Coordinates of C-alpha atoms in Angstrom, one line a residue:
M17 CA 0.0 0.0 0.0
S18 CA 1.4 3.4 -0.9
E19 CA 1.9 6.2 1.7
T20 CA -0.9 8.1 0.1
H21 CA -3.3 5.2 0.6
K22 CA -2.1 4.8 4.2
N23 CA -2.5 8.5 5.0
Y24 CA -6.0 8.5 3.4
L25 CA -7.2 5.6 5.5
H26 CA -5.7 7.0 8.6
D27 CA -7.3 10.4 8.1
L28 CA -10.6 9.0 7.0
G29 CA -10.8 6.8 10.1
A30 CA -9.9 9.7 12.4
E31 CA -12.4 12.0 10.8
L32 CA -15.3 9.5 10.8
R33 CA -14.5 8.5 14.4
D34 CA -14.6 12.2 15.5
R35 CA -17.8 12.9 13.6
A36 CA -19.4 9.8 15.0
L37 CA -18.6 10.8 18.6
K38 CA -19.8 14.4 17.9
A39 CA -23.1 13.0 16.4
K40 CA -23.6 10.8 19.6
E41 CA -23.1 14.0 21.7
Q42 CA -25.5 15.9 19.5
A43 CA -28.1 13.1 19.8
Q44 CA -27.8 13.2 23.6
K45 CA -28.2 17.0 23.7
A46 CA -31.3 16.7 21.4
R47 CA -33.2 14.4 23.8
G48 CA -36.7 15.7 24.3
T49 CA -36.5 18.2 21.5
S50 CA -38.0 18.3 18.0
D51 CA -34.5 17.4 16.6
E52 CA -34.2 14.2 18.7
Q53 CA -35.2 11.7 15.9
F54 CA -33.0 13.4 13.3
E55 CA -30.0 13.5 15.6
R56 CA -30.5 9.9 16.7
G57 CA -30.7 8.8 13.1
R58 CA -27.6 10.7 12.2
A59 CA -25.7 9.2 15.1
F60 CA -26.8 5.7 14.1
A61 CA -25.7 6.2 10.5
Y62 CA -22.2 7.1 11.7
Y63 CA -22.3 4.1 14.0
E64 CA -23.1 1.9 11.0
V65 CA -20.2 3.3 8.9
V66 CA -17.6 3.1 11.7
S67 CA -18.7 -0.4 12.7
L68 CA -18.4 -1.5 9.0
M69 CA -14.9 0.0 8.9
E70 CA -13.9 -2.0 12.0
S71 CA -15.4 -5.2 10.6
E72 CA -13.8 -4.8 7.2
A73 CA -10.4 -4.0 8.8
K74 CA -10.6 -7.2 10.8
T75 CA -11.5 -9.2 7.7
F76 CA -8.6 -7.8 5.8
E77 CA -6.3 -8.1 8.8
L78 CA -5.6 -4.3 9.0
P79 CA -4.6 -3.1 12.4
P80 CA -6.9 -0.5 13.9
E81 CA -4.0 1.9 14.0
D82 CA -4.0 2.0 10.2
L83 CA -7.5 3.5 10.4
H84 CA -6.8 5.6 13.5
L85 CA -9.3 3.5 15.4
E86 CA -6.9 2.1 18.1
G87 CA -8.6 1.8 21.4
F88 CA -12.0 2.6 19.8
D89 CA -15.0 0.2 19.7
A90 CA -18.1 1.4 17.9
D91 CA -20.4 -0.8 20.0
R92 CA -18.9 0.5 23.2
D93 CA -18.1 4.1 22.4
L94 CA -21.1 4.9 20.2
M95 CA -23.9 2.6 21.3
G96 CA -22.9 1.9 24.9
L97 CA -23.0 -1.9 24.3
G98 CA -19.9 -3.1 26.0

Protein backbone atom coordinates (compact mmCIF):
# COMPACT_ATOMS: atom_id res chain seq x y z
CA MET A 1 0.00 0.00 0.00
CA SER A 2 1.35 3.42 -0.88
CA GLU A 3 1.92 6.16 1.69
CA THR A 4 -0.91 8.11 0.09
CA HIS A 5 -3.31 5.21 0.65
CA LYS A 6 -2.12 4.78 4.23
CA ASN A 7 -2.54 8.48 4.96
CA TYR A 8 -5.98 8.50 3.36
CA LEU A 9 -7.21 5.56 5.46
CA HIS A 10 -5.70 7.00 8.63
CA ASP A 11 -7.25 10.43 8.09
CA LEU A 12 -10.61 9.02 7.01
CA GLY A 13 -10.81 6.78 10.06
CA ALA A 14 -9.94 9.65 12.39
CA GLU A 15 -12.44 12.00 10.75
CA LEU A 16 -15.28 9.48 10.83
CA ARG A 17 -14.52 8.52 14.44
CA ASP A 18 -14.56 12.17 15.51
CA ARG A 19 -17.76 12.91 13.59
CA ALA A 20 -19.43 9.81 15.03
CA LEU A 21 -18.57 10.84 18.58
CA LYS A 22 -19.85 14.35 17.91
CA ALA A 23 -23.07 12.95 16.42
CA LYS A 24 -23.57 10.85 19.56
CA GLU A 25 -23.09 13.96 21.68
CA GLN A 26 -25.55 15.94 19.54
CA ALA A 27 -28.12 13.15 19.83
CA GLN A 28 -27.80 13.19 23.60
CA LYS A 29 -28.23 16.97 23.69
CA ALA A 30 -31.31 16.75 21.45
CA ARG A 31 -33.24 14.45 23.80
CA GLY A 32 -36.74 15.74 24.32
CA THR A 33 -36.53 18.24 21.46
CA SER A 34 -38.01 18.28 17.99
CA ASP A 35 -34.54 17.40 16.63
CA GLU A 36 -34.21 14.20 18.65
CA GLN A 37 -35.21 11.71 15.94
CA PHE A 38 -33.03 13.36 13.31
CA GLU A 39 -29.98 13.49 15.57
CA ARG A 40 -30.46 9.90 16.71
CA GLY A 41 -30.70 8.76 13.10
CA ARG A 42 -27.57 10.69 12.19
CA ALA A 43 -25.67 9.17 15.11
CA PHE A 44 -26.82 5.69 14.15
CA ALA A 45 -25.72 6.23 10.55
CA TYR A 46 -22.23 7.13 11.73
CA TYR A 47 -22.25 4.06 13.99
CA GLU A 48 -23.08 1.88 10.97
CA VAL A 49 -20.21 3.34 8.93
CA VAL A 50 -17.58 3.11 11.68
CA SER A 51 -18.74 -0.37 12.66
CA LEU A 52 -18.41 -1.48 9.03
CA MET A 53 -14.91 0.00 8.86
CA GLU A 54 -13.93 -1.95 11.99
CA SER A 55 -15.40 -5.17 10.63
CA GLU A 56 -13.75 -4.83 7.22
CA ALA A 57 -10.41 -3.97 8.81
CA LYS A 58 -10.57 -7.23 10.79
CA THR A 59 -11.53 -9.18 7.67
CA PHE A 60 -8.56 -7.76 5.75
CA GLU A 61 -6.28 -8.06 8.79
CA LEU A 62 -5.62 -4.33 8.95
CA PRO A 63 -4.58 -3.14 12.39
CA PRO A 64 -6.90 -0.52 13.91
CA GLU A 65 -3.97 1.89 13.99
CA ASP A 66 -4.02 2.02 10.18
CA LEU A 67 -7.51 3.53 10.41
CA HIS A 68 -6.76 5.62 13.50
CA LEU A 69 -9.27 3.48 15.41
CA GLU A 70 -6.91 2.13 18.05
CA GLY A 71 -8.62 1.80 21.42
CA PHE A 72 -11.97 2.56 19.79
CA ASP A 73 -14.95 0.22 19.70
CA ALA A 74 -18.08 1.39 17.89
CA ASP A 75 -20.38 -0.80 19.97
CA ARG A 76 -18.93 0.45 23.24
CA ASP A 77 -18.12 4.05 22.35
CA LEU A 78 -21.08 4.93 20.16
CA MET A 79 -23.86 2.61 21.31
CA GLY A 80 -22.86 1.89 24.91
CA LEU A 81 -22.98 -1.88 24.35
CA GLY A 82 -19.85 -3.07 26.02
